[in-house]
Amino acid sequence: MIKKCALIFTSVFVLSTIASALEFSADVVTNYKGKTGPAKSKMYMGNNKWRMESEAAGKKSVSIILADKKIVWVLMPESKMYLEQKLTPDKMMGMGEKAPGEVTRKKIGREKVDGIMCDKYEVTYKGPDGESKMYQWLSSDNWPIKSAAVDGSWSTEFKNLKKGAQPGALFTIPAGYKKMPMPDMGSMKGMKPEDMQKMMKGFMK
């Protein structure tokens, strides 16, 4: 469960730093190492906060970021539980007008993305593993429509983008959800899989 939630967090938010003034909803198409992300993904962007909903194999996952409080909530609707994690800059890369750790930005052309004419940029930024490069497509009013690693290892694109204020309830934890404590990962070393499962079930009671 912990590993699954970590993967959900990484796949969603490694691609998603949005300028806080933007408010919109959009379908999201992600691709990581040649594999397309969940069949159904939706992002709702509020004022300095956003929500990602994904559904795959009949299971729904929800992640909420409160950028001003530097908090991430990962909701598990099936068990009505949620994880709370600290939001760190290295987990927020790719879909802002300016990338965290940005070093240089160079306009290299203009292309249409989902029918929207965009300026295409090559961006160099510093991440946890040193300098990397990505492409970014911005609309004429600086809306981030698409981002992609130069080496092709990942990409994310917004489709059916609709601008406008989003309901505040989207960015709160639903009533009846229980906070799931984060286990001490050091104490889990060497633990048998069946013992880990028993521990996780104990949290869900």
GROMACS .gro file of C-alpha atoms in nm:
model
  205
    1MET     CA    1   0.000   0.000   0.000
    2ILE     CA    2   0.278   0.246   0.094
    3LYS     CA    3   0.469   0.164  -0.224
    4LYS     CA    4   0.156   0.202  -0.434
    5CYS     CA    5   0.077   0.542  -0.282
    6ALA     CA    6   0.435   0.658  -0.337
    7LEU     CA    7   0.413   0.560  -0.703
    8ILE     CA    8   0.084   0.748  -0.741
    9PHE     CA    9   0.241   1.056  -0.583
   10THR     CA   10   0.551   1.043  -0.801
   11SER     CA   11   0.372   0.982  -1.132
   12VAL     CA   12   0.132   1.268  -1.072
   13PHE     CA   13   0.337   1.539  -0.907
   14VAL     CA   14   0.678   1.499  -1.060
   15LEU     CA   15   0.509   1.657  -1.363
   16SER     CA   16   0.289   1.919  -1.202
   17THR     CA   17   0.395   2.260  -1.076
   18ILE     CA   18   0.131   2.511  -1.188
   19ALA     CA   19   0.143   2.887  -1.157
   20SER     CA   20  -0.074   2.963  -0.854
   21ALA     CA   21  -0.282   3.232  -1.029
   22LEU     CA   22  -0.429   2.980  -1.277
   23GLU     CA   23  -0.764   2.813  -1.211
   24PHE     CA   24  -0.893   2.545  -1.445
   25SER     CA   25  -0.996   2.184  -1.494
   26ALA     CA   26  -0.847   1.954  -1.757
   27ASP     CA   27  -0.799   1.596  -1.864
   28VAL     CA   28  -0.437   1.485  -1.816
   29VAL     CA   29  -0.243   1.246  -2.039
   30THR     CA   30   0.089   1.127  -1.896
   31ASN     CA   31   0.354   0.903  -2.042
   32TYR     CA   32   0.647   0.755  -1.850
   33LYS     CA   33   0.912   0.546  -2.023
   34GLY     CA   34   0.682   0.469  -2.314
   35LYS     CA   35   0.381   0.374  -2.103
   36THR     CA   36   0.069   0.588  -2.094
   37GLY     CA   37  -0.061   0.675  -1.748
   38PRO     CA   38  -0.401   0.587  -1.596
   39ALA     CA   39  -0.687   0.556  -1.845
   40LYS     CA   40  -0.877   0.840  -1.676
   41SER     CA   41  -0.698   1.135  -1.516
   42LYS     CA   42  -0.841   1.475  -1.429
   43MET     CA   43  -0.677   1.780  -1.274
   44TYR     CA   44  -0.851   2.064  -1.092
   45MET     CA   45  -0.639   2.372  -1.027
   46GLY     CA   46  -0.750   2.621  -0.762
   47ASN     CA   47  -0.573   2.915  -0.601
   48ASN     CA   48  -0.233   2.774  -0.500
   49LYS     CA   49  -0.377   2.424  -0.467
   50TRP     CA   50  -0.469   2.141  -0.699
   51ARG     CA   51  -0.629   1.800  -0.715
   52MET     CA   52  -0.555   1.500  -0.938
   53GLU     CA   53  -0.803   1.216  -0.987
   54SER     CA   54  -0.697   0.896  -1.164
   55GLU     CA   55  -0.876   0.572  -1.238
   56ALA     CA   56  -0.724   0.247  -1.362
   57ALA     CA   57  -0.855  -0.110  -1.350
   58GLY     CA   58  -1.166   0.015  -1.176
   59LYS     CA   59  -0.974   0.169  -0.887
   60LYS     CA   60  -0.974   0.542  -0.818
   61SER     CA   61  -0.695   0.742  -0.659
   62VAL     CA   62  -0.702   1.106  -0.552
   63SER     CA   63  -0.414   1.336  -0.461
   64ILE     CA   64  -0.450   1.691  -0.329
   65ILE     CA   65  -0.168   1.947  -0.300
   66LEU     CA   66  -0.184   2.256  -0.082
   67ALA     CA   67   0.119   2.446  -0.210
   68ASP     CA   68   0.097   2.727   0.047
   69LYS     CA   69   0.105   2.474   0.334
   70LYS     CA   70   0.353   2.244   0.155
   71ILE     CA   71   0.126   1.945   0.216
   72VAL     CA   72   0.019   1.654  -0.003
   73TRP     CA   73  -0.280   1.434   0.077
   74VAL     CA   74  -0.310   1.096  -0.096
   75LEU     CA   75  -0.669   0.972  -0.061
   76MET     CA   76  -0.769   0.605  -0.078
   77PRO     CA   77  -1.146   0.607  -0.148
   78GLU     CA   78  -1.191   0.230  -0.109
   79SER     CA   79  -1.070   0.231   0.251
   80LYS     CA   80  -1.166   0.594   0.329
   81MET     CA   81  -0.814   0.669   0.446
   82TYR     CA   82  -0.548   0.920   0.348
   83LEU     CA   83  -0.174   0.973   0.374
   84GLU     CA   84  -0.022   1.312   0.451
   85GLN     CA   85   0.318   1.388   0.300
   86LYS     CA   86   0.548   1.688   0.292
   87LEU     CA   87   0.561   1.870  -0.041
   88THR     CA   88   0.920   1.923  -0.153
   89PRO     CA   89   1.048   2.112  -0.461
   90ASP     CA   90   1.216   1.803  -0.609
   91LYS     CA   91   0.873   1.641  -0.641
   92MET     CA   92   0.728   1.932  -0.838
   93MET     CA   93   0.868   1.945  -1.187
   94GLY     CA   94   0.752   2.024  -1.533
   95MET     CA   95   0.423   2.211  -1.571
   96GLY     CA   96   0.478   2.563  -1.447
   97GLU     CA   97   0.558   2.876  -1.646
   98LYS     CA   98   0.898   2.847  -1.477
   99ALA     CA   99   1.039   2.515  -1.357
  100PRO     CA  100   1.184   2.476  -1.005
  101GLY     CA  101   1.562   2.500  -1.032
  102GLU     CA  102   1.541   2.650  -1.380
  103VAL     CA  103   1.881   2.751  -1.518
  104THR     CA  104   1.811   2.853  -1.879
  105ARG     CA  105   1.514   2.881  -2.113
  106LYS     CA  106   1.535   2.905  -2.492
  107LYS     CA  107   1.247   2.945  -2.737
  108ILE     CA  108   1.294   2.696  -3.022
  109GLY     CA  109   0.974   2.730  -3.224
  110ARG     CA  110   0.595   2.726  -3.234
  111GLU     CA  111   0.370   2.419  -3.250
  112LYS     CA  112   0.004   2.330  -3.205
  113VAL     CA  113  -0.084   2.110  -2.907
  114ASP     CA  114  -0.442   1.980  -2.891
  115GLY     CA  115  -0.541   2.253  -3.137
  116ILE     CA  116  -0.377   2.534  -2.935
  117MET     CA  117  -0.087   2.727  -3.088
  118CYS     CA  118   0.202   2.729  -2.840
  119ASP     CA  119   0.554   2.863  -2.806
  120LYS     CA  120   0.794   2.571  -2.758
  121TYR     CA  121   1.087   2.613  -2.517
  122GLU     CA  122   1.390   2.410  -2.425
  123VAL     CA  123   1.441   2.440  -2.049
  124THR     CA  124   1.748   2.342  -1.849
  125TYR     CA  125   1.690   2.289  -1.477
  126LYS     CA  126   1.872   2.153  -1.173
  127GLY     CA  127   1.713   1.853  -1.003
  128PRO     CA  128   1.818   1.598  -0.739
  129ASP     CA  129   2.034   1.418  -0.999
  130GLY     CA  130   2.196   1.728  -1.149
  131GLU     CA  131   2.104   1.924  -1.461
  132SER     CA  132   1.831   1.797  -1.694
  133LYS     CA  133   1.650   1.930  -1.998
  134MET     CA  134   1.284   1.937  -2.093
  135TYR     CA  135   1.060   2.085  -2.359
  136GLN     CA  136   0.768   2.305  -2.259
  137TRP     CA  137   0.477   2.429  -2.466
  138LEU     CA  138   0.309   2.752  -2.347
  139SER     CA  139  -0.004   2.906  -2.499
  140SER     CA  140  -0.011   3.274  -2.594
  141ASP     CA  141  -0.138   3.361  -2.244
  142ASN     CA  142   0.133   3.148  -2.079
  143TRP     CA  143  -0.083   2.848  -1.993
  144PRO     CA  144   0.134   2.533  -1.969
  145ILE     CA  145  -0.024   2.293  -2.219
  146LYS     CA  146   0.247   2.027  -2.239
  147SER     CA  147   0.587   1.936  -2.094
  148ALA     CA  148   0.823   1.655  -2.191
  149ALA     CA  149   1.174   1.538  -2.108
  150VAL     CA  150   1.418   1.599  -2.392
  151ASP     CA  151   1.527   1.235  -2.371
  152GLY     CA  152   1.165   1.122  -2.412
  153SER     CA  153   1.147   0.950  -2.071
  154TRP     CA  154   0.826   1.133  -1.967
  155SER     CA  155   0.563   1.374  -2.088
  156THR     CA  156   0.241   1.527  -1.964
  157GLU     CA  157  -0.030   1.709  -2.158
  158PHE     CA  158  -0.352   1.889  -2.067
  159LYS     CA  159  -0.655   1.828  -2.289
  160ASN     CA  160  -1.007   1.975  -2.284
  161LEU     CA  161  -0.880   2.258  -2.065
  162LYS     CA  162  -1.156   2.475  -1.914
  163LYS     CA  163  -1.062   2.796  -1.734
  164GLY     CA  164  -1.252   2.917  -1.430
  165ALA     CA  165  -1.274   2.906  -1.049
  166GLN     CA  166  -1.298   2.559  -0.894
  167PRO     CA  167  -1.516   2.452  -0.594
  168GLY     CA  168  -1.329   2.471  -0.263
  169ALA     CA  169  -1.462   2.129  -0.156
  170LEU     CA  170  -1.235   1.965  -0.416
  171PHE     CA  171  -0.932   2.058  -0.204
  172THR     CA  172  -1.045   1.925   0.134
  173ILE     CA  173  -1.044   1.579   0.291
  174PRO     CA  174  -1.395   1.426   0.272
  175ALA     CA  175  -1.585   1.362   0.593
  176GLY     CA  176  -1.530   1.016   0.740
  177TYR     CA  177  -1.172   0.970   0.615
  178LYS     CA  178  -0.911   0.848   0.864
  179LYS     CA  179  -0.550   0.962   0.858
  180MET     CA  180  -0.307   0.678   0.799
  181PRO     CA  181   0.017   0.709   1.003
  182MET     CA  182   0.341   0.687   0.809
  183PRO     CA  183   0.540   0.387   0.935
  184ASP     CA  184   0.906   0.409   1.027
  185MET     CA  185   1.067   0.280   0.707
  186GLY     CA  186   1.382   0.186   0.899
  187SER     CA  187   1.185  -0.048   1.124
  188MET     CA  188   1.037  -0.219   0.817
  189LYS     CA  189   1.375  -0.339   0.687
  190GLY     CA  190   1.391  -0.716   0.691
  191MET     CA  191   1.022  -0.746   0.773
  192LYS     CA  192   0.843  -1.037   0.605
  193PRO     CA  193   0.575  -0.945   0.345
  194GLU     CA  194   0.301  -1.113   0.550
  195ASP     CA  195   0.403  -0.911   0.857
  196MET     CA  196   0.394  -0.588   0.654
  197GLN     CA  197   0.044  -0.672   0.534
  198LYS     CA  198  -0.072  -0.735   0.892
  199MET     CA  199   0.070  -0.399   0.997
  200MET     CA  200  -0.105  -0.214   0.714
  201LYS     CA  201  -0.435  -0.385   0.796
  202GLY     CA  202  -0.394  -0.269   1.154
  203PHE     CA  203  -0.375   0.091   1.037
  204MET     CA  204  -0.699   0.049   0.842
  205LYS     CA  205  -0.911  -0.075   1.133
   0.00000   0.00000   0.00000
